[in-house]
Coordinates of N, CA, C and O in Angstrom, one line a residue:
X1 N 11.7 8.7 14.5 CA 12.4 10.0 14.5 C 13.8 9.8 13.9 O 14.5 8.9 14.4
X2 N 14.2 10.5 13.1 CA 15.1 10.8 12.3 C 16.5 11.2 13.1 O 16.3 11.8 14.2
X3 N 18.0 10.8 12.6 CA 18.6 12.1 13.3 C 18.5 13.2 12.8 O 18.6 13.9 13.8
X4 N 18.4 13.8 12.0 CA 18.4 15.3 11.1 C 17.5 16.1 11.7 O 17.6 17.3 11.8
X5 N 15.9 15.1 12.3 CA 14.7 16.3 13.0 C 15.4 17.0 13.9 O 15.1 18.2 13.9
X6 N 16.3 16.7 14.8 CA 16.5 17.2 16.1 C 17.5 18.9 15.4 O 17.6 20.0 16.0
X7 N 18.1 18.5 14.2 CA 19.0 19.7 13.9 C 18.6 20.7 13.9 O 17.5 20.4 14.4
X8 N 18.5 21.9 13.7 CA 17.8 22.9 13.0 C 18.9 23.4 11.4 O 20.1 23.2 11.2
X9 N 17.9 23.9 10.6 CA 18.6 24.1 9.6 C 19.7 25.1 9.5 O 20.3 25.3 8.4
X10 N 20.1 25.9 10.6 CA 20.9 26.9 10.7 C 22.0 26.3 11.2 O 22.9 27.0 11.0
X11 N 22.2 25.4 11.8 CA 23.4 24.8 12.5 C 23.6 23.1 11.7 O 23.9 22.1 12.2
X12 N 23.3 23.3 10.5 CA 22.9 21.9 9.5 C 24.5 21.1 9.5 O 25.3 21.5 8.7
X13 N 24.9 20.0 10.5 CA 26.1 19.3 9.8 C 26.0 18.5 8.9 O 25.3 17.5 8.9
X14 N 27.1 19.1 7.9 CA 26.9 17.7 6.4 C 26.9 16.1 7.0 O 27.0 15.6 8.1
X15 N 26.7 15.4 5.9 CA 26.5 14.1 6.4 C 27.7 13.6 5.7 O 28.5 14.4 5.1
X16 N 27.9 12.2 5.8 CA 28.9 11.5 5.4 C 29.5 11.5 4.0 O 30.6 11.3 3.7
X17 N 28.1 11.8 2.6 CA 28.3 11.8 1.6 C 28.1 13.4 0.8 O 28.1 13.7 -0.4
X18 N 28.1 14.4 1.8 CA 28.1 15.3 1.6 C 29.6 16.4 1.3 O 30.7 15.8 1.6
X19 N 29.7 17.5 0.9 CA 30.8 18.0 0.9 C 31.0 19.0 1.8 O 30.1 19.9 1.8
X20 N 32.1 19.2 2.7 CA 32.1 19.4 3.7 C 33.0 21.1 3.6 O 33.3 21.7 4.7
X21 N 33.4 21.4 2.3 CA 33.8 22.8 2.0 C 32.5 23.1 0.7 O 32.2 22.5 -0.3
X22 N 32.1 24.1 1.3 CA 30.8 25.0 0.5 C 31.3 25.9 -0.8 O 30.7 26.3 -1.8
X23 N 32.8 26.0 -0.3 CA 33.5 26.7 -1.3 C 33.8 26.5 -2.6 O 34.0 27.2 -3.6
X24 N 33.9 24.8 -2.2 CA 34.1 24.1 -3.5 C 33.0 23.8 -4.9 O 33.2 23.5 -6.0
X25 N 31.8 23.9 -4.2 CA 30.8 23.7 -4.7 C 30.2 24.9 -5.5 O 29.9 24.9 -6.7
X26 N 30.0 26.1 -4.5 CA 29.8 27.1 -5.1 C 28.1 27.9 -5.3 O 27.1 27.3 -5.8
X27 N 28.2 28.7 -5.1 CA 26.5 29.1 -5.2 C 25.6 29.1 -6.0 O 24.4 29.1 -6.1
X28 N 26.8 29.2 -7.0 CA 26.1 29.2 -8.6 C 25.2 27.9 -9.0 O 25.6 26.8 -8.5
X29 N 24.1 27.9 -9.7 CA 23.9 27.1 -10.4 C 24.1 26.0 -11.2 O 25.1 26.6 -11.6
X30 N 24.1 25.0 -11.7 CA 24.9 24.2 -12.4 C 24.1 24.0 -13.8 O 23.1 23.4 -14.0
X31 N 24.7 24.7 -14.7 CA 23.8 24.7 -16.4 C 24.9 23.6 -17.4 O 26.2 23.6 -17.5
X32 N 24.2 23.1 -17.9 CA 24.7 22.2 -19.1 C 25.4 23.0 -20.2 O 25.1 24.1 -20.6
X33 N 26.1 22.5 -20.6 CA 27.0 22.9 -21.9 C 26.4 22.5 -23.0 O 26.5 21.3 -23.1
X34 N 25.6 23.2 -24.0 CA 24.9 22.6 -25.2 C 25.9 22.2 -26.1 O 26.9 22.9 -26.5
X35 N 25.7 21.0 -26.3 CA 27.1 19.9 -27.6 C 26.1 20.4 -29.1 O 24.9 20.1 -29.2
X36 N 26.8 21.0 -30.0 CA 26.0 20.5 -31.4 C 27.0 19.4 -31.8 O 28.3 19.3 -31.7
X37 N 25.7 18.2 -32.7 CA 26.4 17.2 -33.4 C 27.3 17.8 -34.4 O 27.1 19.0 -34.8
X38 N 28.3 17.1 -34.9 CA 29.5 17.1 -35.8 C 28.7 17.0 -37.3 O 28.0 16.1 -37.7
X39 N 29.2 18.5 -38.1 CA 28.6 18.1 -39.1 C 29.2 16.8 -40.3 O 30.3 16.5 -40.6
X40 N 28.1 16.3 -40.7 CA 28.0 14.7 -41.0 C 28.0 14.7 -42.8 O 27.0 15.4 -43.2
X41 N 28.4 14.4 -43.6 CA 28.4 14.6 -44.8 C 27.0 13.7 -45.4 O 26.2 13.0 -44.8
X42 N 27.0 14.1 -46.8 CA 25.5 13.3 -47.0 C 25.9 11.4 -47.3 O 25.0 10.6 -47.6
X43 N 27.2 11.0 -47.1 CA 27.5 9.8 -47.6 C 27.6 9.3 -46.0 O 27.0 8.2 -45.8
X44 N 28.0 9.7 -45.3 CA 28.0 9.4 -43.7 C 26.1 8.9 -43.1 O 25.5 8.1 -42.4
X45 N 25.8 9.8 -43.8 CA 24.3 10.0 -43.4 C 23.4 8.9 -43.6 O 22.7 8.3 -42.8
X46 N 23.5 8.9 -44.9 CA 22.9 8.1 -45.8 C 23.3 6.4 -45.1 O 22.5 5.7 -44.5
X47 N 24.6 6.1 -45.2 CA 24.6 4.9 -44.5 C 24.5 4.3 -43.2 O 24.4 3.1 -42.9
X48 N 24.7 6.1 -41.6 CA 24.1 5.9 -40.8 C 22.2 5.6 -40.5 O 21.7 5.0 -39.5
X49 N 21.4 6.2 -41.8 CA 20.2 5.3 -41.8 C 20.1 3.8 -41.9 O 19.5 2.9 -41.3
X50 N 21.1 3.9 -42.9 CA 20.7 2.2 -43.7 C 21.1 1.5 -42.5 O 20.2 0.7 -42.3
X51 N 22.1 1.4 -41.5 CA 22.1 0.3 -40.4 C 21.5 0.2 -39.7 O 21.1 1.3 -39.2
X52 N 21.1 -1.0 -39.3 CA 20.6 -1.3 -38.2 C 20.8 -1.4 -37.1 O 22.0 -1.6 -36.9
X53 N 20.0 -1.3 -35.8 CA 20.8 -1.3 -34.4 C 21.1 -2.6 -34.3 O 20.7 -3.2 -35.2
X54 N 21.8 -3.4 -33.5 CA 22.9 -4.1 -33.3 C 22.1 -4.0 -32.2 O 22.0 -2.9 -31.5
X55 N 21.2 -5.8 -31.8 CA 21.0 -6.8 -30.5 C 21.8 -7.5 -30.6 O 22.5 -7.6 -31.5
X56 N 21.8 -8.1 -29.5 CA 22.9 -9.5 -28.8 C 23.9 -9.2 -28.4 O 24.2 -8.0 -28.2
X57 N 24.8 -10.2 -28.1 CA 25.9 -9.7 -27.5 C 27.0 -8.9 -28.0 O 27.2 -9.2 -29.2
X58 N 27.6 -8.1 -27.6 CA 28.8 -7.4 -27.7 C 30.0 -7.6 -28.3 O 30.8 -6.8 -28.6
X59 N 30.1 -9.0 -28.4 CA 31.3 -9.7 -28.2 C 31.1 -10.6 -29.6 O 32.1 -11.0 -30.2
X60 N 29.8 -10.8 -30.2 CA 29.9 -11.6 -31.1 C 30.3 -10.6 -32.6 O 30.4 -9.4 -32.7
X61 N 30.6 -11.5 -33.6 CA 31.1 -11.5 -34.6 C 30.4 -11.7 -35.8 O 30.5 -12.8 -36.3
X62 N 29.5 -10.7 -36.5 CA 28.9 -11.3 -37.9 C 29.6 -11.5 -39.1 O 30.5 -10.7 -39.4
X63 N 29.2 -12.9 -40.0 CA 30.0 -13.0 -40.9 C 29.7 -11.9 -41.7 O 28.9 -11.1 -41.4
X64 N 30.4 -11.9 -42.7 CA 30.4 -10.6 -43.7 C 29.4 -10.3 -44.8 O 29.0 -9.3 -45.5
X65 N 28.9 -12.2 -44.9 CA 27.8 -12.3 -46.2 C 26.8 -13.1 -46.2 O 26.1 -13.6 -47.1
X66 N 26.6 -13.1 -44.5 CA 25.4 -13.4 -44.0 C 24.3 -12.1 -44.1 O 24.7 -10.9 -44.1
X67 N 23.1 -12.5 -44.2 CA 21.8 -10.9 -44.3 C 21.4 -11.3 -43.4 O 21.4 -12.5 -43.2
X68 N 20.9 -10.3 -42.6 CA 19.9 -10.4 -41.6 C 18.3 -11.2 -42.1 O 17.6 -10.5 -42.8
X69 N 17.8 -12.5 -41.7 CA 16.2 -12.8 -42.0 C 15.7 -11.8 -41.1 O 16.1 -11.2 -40.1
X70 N 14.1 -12.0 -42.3 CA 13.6 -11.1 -41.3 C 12.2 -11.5 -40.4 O 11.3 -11.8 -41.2
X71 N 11.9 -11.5 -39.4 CA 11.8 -12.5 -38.1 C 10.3 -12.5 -38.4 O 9.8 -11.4 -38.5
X72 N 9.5 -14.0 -38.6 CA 8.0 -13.6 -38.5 C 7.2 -13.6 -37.2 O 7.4 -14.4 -36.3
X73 N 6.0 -12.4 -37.3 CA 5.3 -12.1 -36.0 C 4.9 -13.1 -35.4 O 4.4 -14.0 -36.0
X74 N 5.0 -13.3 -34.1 CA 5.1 -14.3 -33.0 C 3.5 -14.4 -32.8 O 2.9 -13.4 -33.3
X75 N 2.6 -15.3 -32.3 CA 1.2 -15.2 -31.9 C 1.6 -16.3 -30.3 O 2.1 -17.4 -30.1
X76 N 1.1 -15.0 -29.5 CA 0.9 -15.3 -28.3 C 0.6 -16.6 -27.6 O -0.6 -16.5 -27.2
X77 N 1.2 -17.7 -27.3 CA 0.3 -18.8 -26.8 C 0.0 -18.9 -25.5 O 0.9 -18.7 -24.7
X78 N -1.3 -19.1 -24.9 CA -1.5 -19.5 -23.4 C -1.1 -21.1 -23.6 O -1.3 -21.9 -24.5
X79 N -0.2 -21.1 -21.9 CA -0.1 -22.1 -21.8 C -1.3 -22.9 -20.5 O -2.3 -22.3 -19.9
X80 N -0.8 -24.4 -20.2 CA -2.4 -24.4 -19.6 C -2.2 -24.0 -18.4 O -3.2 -24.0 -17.7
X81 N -0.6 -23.7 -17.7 CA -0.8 -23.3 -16.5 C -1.0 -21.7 -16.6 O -1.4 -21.1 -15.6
X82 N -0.7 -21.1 -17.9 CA -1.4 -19.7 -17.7 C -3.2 -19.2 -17.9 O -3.8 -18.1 -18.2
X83 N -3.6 -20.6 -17.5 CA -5.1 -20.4 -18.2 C -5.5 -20.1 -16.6 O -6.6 -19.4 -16.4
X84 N -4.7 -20.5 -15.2 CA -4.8 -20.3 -14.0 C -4.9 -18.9 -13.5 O -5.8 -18.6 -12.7
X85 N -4.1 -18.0 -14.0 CA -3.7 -16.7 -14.5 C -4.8 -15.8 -14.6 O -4.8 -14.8 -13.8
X86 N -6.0 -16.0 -15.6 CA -7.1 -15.6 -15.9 C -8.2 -15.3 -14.6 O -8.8 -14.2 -14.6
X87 N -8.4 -16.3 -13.6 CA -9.2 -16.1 -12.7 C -8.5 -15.3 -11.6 O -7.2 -15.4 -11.4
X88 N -9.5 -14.6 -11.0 CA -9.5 -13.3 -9.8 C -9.9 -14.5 -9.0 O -10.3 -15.6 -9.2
X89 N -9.5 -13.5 -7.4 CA -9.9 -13.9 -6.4 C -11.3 -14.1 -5.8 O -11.7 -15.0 -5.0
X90 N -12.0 -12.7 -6.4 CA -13.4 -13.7 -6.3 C -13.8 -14.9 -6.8 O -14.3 -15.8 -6.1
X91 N -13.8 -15.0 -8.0 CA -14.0 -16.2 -8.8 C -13.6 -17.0 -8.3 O -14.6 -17.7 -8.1
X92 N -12.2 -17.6 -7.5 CA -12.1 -18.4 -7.0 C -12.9 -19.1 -5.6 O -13.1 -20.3 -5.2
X93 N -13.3 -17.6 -5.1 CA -14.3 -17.3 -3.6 C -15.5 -18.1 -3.9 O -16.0 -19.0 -3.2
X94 N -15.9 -17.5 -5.3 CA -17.0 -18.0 -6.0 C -17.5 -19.6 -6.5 O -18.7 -20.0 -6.7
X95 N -16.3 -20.4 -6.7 CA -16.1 -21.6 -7.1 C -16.0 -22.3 -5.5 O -16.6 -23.4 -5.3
X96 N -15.3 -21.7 -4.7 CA -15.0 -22.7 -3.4 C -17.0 -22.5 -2.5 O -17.4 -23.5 -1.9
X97 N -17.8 -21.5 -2.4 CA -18.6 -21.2 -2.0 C -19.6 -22.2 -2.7 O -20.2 -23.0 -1.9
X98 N -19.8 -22.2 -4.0 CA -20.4 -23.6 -4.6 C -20.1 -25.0 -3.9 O -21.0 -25.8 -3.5
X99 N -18.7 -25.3 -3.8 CA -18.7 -25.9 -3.5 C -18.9 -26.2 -2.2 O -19.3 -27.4 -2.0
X100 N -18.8 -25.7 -1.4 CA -19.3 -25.6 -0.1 C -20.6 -25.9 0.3 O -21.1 -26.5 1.3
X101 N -21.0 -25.1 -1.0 CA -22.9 -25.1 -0.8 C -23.2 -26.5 -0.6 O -23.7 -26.8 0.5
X102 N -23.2 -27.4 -1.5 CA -23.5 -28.4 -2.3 C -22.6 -29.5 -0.7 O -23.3 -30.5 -0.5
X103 N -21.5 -29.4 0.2 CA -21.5 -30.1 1.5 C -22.5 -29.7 2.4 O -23.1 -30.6 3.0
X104 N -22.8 -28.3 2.8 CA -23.4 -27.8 3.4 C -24.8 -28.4 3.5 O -25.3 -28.8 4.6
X105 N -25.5 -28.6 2.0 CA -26.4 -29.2 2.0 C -26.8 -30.3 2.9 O -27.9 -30.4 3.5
X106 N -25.5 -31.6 3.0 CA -26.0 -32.5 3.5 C -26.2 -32.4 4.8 O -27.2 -33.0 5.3
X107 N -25.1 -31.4 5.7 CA -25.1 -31.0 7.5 C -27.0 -30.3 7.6 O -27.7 -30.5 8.5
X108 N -27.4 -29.3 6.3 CA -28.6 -28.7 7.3 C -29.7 -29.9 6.3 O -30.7 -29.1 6.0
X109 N -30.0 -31.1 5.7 CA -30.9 -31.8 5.7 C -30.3 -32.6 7.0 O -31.3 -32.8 7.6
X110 N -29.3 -33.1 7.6 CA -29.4 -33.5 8.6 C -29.7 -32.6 9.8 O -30.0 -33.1 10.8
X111 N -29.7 -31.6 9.8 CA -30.0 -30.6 10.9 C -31.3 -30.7 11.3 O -31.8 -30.8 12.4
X112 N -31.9 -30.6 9.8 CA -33.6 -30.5 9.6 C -34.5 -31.5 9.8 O -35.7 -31.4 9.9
X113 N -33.6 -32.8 10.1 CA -34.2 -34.1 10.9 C -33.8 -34.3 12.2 O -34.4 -35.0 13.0
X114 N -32.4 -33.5 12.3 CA -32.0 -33.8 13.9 C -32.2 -32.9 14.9 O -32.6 -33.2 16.0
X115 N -32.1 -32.0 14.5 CA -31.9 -30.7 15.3 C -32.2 -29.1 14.8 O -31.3 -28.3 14.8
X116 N -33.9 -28.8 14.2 CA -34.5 -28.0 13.4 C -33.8 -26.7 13.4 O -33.6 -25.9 12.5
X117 N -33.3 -26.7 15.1 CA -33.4 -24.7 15.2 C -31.6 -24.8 14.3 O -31.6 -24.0 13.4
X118 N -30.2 -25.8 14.7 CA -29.4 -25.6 13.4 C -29.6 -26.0 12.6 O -28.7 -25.8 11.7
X119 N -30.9 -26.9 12.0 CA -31.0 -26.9 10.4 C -31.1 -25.7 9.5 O -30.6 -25.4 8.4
X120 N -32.1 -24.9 10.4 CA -32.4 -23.6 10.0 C -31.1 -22.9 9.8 O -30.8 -22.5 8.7
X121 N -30.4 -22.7 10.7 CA -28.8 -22.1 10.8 C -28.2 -22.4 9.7 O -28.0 -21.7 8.7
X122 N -27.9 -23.5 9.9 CA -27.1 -23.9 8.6 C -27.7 -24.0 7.1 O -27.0 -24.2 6.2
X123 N -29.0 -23.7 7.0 CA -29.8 -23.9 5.8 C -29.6 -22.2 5.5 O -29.4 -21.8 4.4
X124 N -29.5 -21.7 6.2 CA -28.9 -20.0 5.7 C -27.8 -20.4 5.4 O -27.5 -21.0 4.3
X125 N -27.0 -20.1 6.3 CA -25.4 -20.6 5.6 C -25.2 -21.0 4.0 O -24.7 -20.3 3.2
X126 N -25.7 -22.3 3.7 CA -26.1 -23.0 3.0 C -26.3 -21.9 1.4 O -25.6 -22.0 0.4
X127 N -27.8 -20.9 1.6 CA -28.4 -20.1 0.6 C -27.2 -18.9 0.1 O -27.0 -18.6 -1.0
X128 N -26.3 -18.1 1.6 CA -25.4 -17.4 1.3 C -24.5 -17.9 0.4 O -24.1 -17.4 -0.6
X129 N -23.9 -19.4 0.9 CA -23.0 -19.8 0.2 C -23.7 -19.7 -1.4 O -23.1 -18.9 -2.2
X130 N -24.7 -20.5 -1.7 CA -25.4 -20.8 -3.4 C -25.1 -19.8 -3.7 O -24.0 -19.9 -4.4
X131 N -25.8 -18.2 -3.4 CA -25.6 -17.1 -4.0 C -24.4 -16.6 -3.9 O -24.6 -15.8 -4.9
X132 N -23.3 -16.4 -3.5 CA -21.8 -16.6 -4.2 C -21.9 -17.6 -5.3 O -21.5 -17.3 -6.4
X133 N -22.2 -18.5 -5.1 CA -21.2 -19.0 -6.1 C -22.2 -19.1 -7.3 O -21.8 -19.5 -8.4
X134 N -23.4 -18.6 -7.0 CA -23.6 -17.9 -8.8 C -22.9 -16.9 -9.5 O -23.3 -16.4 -10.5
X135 N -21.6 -16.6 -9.0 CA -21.0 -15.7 -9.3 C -19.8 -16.5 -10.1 O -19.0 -15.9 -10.8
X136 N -19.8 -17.6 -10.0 CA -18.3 -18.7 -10.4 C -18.9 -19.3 -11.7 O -20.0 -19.2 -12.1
X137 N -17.6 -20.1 -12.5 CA -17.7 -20.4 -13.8 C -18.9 -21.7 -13.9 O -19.4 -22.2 -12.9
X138 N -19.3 -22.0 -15.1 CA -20.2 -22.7 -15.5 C -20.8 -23.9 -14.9 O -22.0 -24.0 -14.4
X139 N -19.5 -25.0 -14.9 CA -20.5 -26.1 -13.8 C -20.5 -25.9 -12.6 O -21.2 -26.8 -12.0
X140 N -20.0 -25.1 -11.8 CA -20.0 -24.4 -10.2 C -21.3 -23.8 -10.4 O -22.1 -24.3 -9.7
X141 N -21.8 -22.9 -11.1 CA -22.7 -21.8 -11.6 C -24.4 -22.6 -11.2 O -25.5 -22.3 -10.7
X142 N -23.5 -24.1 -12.3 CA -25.2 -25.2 -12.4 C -25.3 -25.5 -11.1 O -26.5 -25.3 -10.7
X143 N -24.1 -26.1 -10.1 CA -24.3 -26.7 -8.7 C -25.0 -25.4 -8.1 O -26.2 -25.4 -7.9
X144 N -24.3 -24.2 -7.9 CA -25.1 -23.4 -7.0 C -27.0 -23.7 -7.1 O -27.8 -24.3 -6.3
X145 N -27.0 -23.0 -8.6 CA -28.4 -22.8 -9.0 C -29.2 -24.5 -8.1 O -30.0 -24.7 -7.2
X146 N -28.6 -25.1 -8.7 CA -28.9 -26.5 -8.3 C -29.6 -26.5 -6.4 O -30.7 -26.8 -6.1
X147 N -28.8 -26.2 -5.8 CA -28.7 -25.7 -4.1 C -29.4 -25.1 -3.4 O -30.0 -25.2 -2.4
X148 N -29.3 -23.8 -4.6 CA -30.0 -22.9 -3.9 C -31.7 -22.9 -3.4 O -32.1 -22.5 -2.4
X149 N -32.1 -23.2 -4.2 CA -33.7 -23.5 -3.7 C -33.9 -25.1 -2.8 O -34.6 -25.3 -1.9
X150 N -33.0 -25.8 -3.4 CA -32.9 -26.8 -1.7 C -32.8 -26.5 -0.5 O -33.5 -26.9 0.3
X151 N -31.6 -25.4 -0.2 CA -30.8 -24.9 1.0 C -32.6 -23.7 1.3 O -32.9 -23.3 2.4
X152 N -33.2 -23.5 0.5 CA -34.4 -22.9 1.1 C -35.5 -23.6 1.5 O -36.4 -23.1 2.2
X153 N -35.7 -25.0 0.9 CA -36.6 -25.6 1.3 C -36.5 -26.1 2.5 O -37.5 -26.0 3.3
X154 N -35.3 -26.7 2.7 CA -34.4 -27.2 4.2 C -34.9 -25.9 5.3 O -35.7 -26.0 6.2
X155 N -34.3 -24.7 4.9 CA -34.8 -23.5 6.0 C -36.2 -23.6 6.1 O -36.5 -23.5 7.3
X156 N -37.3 -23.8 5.4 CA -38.5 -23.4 5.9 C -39.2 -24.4 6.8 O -39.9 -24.2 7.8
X157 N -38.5 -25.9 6.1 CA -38.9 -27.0 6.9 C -38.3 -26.9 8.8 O -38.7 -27.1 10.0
X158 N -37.2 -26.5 7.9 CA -36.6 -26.4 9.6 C -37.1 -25.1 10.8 O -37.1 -25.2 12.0
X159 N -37.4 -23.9 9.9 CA -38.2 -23.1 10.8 C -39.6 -23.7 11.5 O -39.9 -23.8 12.7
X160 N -40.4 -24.2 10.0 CA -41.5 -24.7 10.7 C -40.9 -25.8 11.8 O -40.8 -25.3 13.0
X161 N -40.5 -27.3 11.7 CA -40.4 -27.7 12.8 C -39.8 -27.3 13.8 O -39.4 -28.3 14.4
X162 N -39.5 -26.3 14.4 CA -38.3 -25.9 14.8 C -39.6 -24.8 16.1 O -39.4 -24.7 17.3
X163 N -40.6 -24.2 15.5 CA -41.8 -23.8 16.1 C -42.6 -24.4 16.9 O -43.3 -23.8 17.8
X164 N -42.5 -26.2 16.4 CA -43.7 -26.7 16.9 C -43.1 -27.4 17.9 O -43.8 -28.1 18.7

């Protein structure tokens, strides 16, 4: 809460940066003064086209029979830490989830020999992860694919034994 809510607008005291005589200010509106430019002869004119705007510093000095070169078009380079730049945050989600997949693997084939009912657990885990990371770049893309029907064979095995 504000100090100003508690005021009401009828008893309004100005603030620090405000003016504190109403008189001075005035009720009136405040309208601009239209400037017309100075009429400019056609030899004035003519050479205010031909110049150029004036970059750099303020302070510097051109020689008198120096010309301006005239600058060729730049082509963009990525650099390789701007190649980093390019990927989103999924994609990254997508690349760490492959990879994940592909450890995961080894905890639910050991699950699936030690301990069926978390092989199965982790053999899902496992398939969620794959499928993210078919969503990530090329050789992440191959590991997922790679996983993903392992991390399901692991599940079935481990359901079944996991029954018996």
């Amino acid at each position: 809460m504000n100090r100003t809510d508690d005021v009401s607008p009828l008893n309004d005291q100005p603030g620090p940066t405000e003016n504190t005589d109403p008189s001075a200010t005035g009720d009136a509106p405040f309208v601009a003064k239209l400037v017309e430019p100075a009429a400019v002869d056609g030899a004035a004119a003519s050479l205010a086209a031909e110049t150029a705007v004036r970059t750099g510093s303020p302070f510097r000095v051109d020689p008198t029979d120096l010309e301006t070169p005239s600058e060729p078009v730049k082509q963009l380079a990525l650099s390789g830490e701007a190649a980093y730049g390019e990927y989103g945050p999924f994609l990254y989600t997508a690349m760490g989830a492959s990879s994940a997949a592909v450890v995961v693997l080894v905890f639910a084939a050991l699950g699936t020999w030690w301990f069926p009912a978390g092989g199965a657990l982790v053999a899902v885990l496992g398939t969620v992860l794959s499928i993210i990371g078919l969503f990530s770049r090329r050789r992440f893309r191959y590991a997922a694919i790679g996983t993903l029907p392992l991390h399901m064979v692991l599940f079935v095995l481990s359901y079944a034994r996991s029954l018996v």
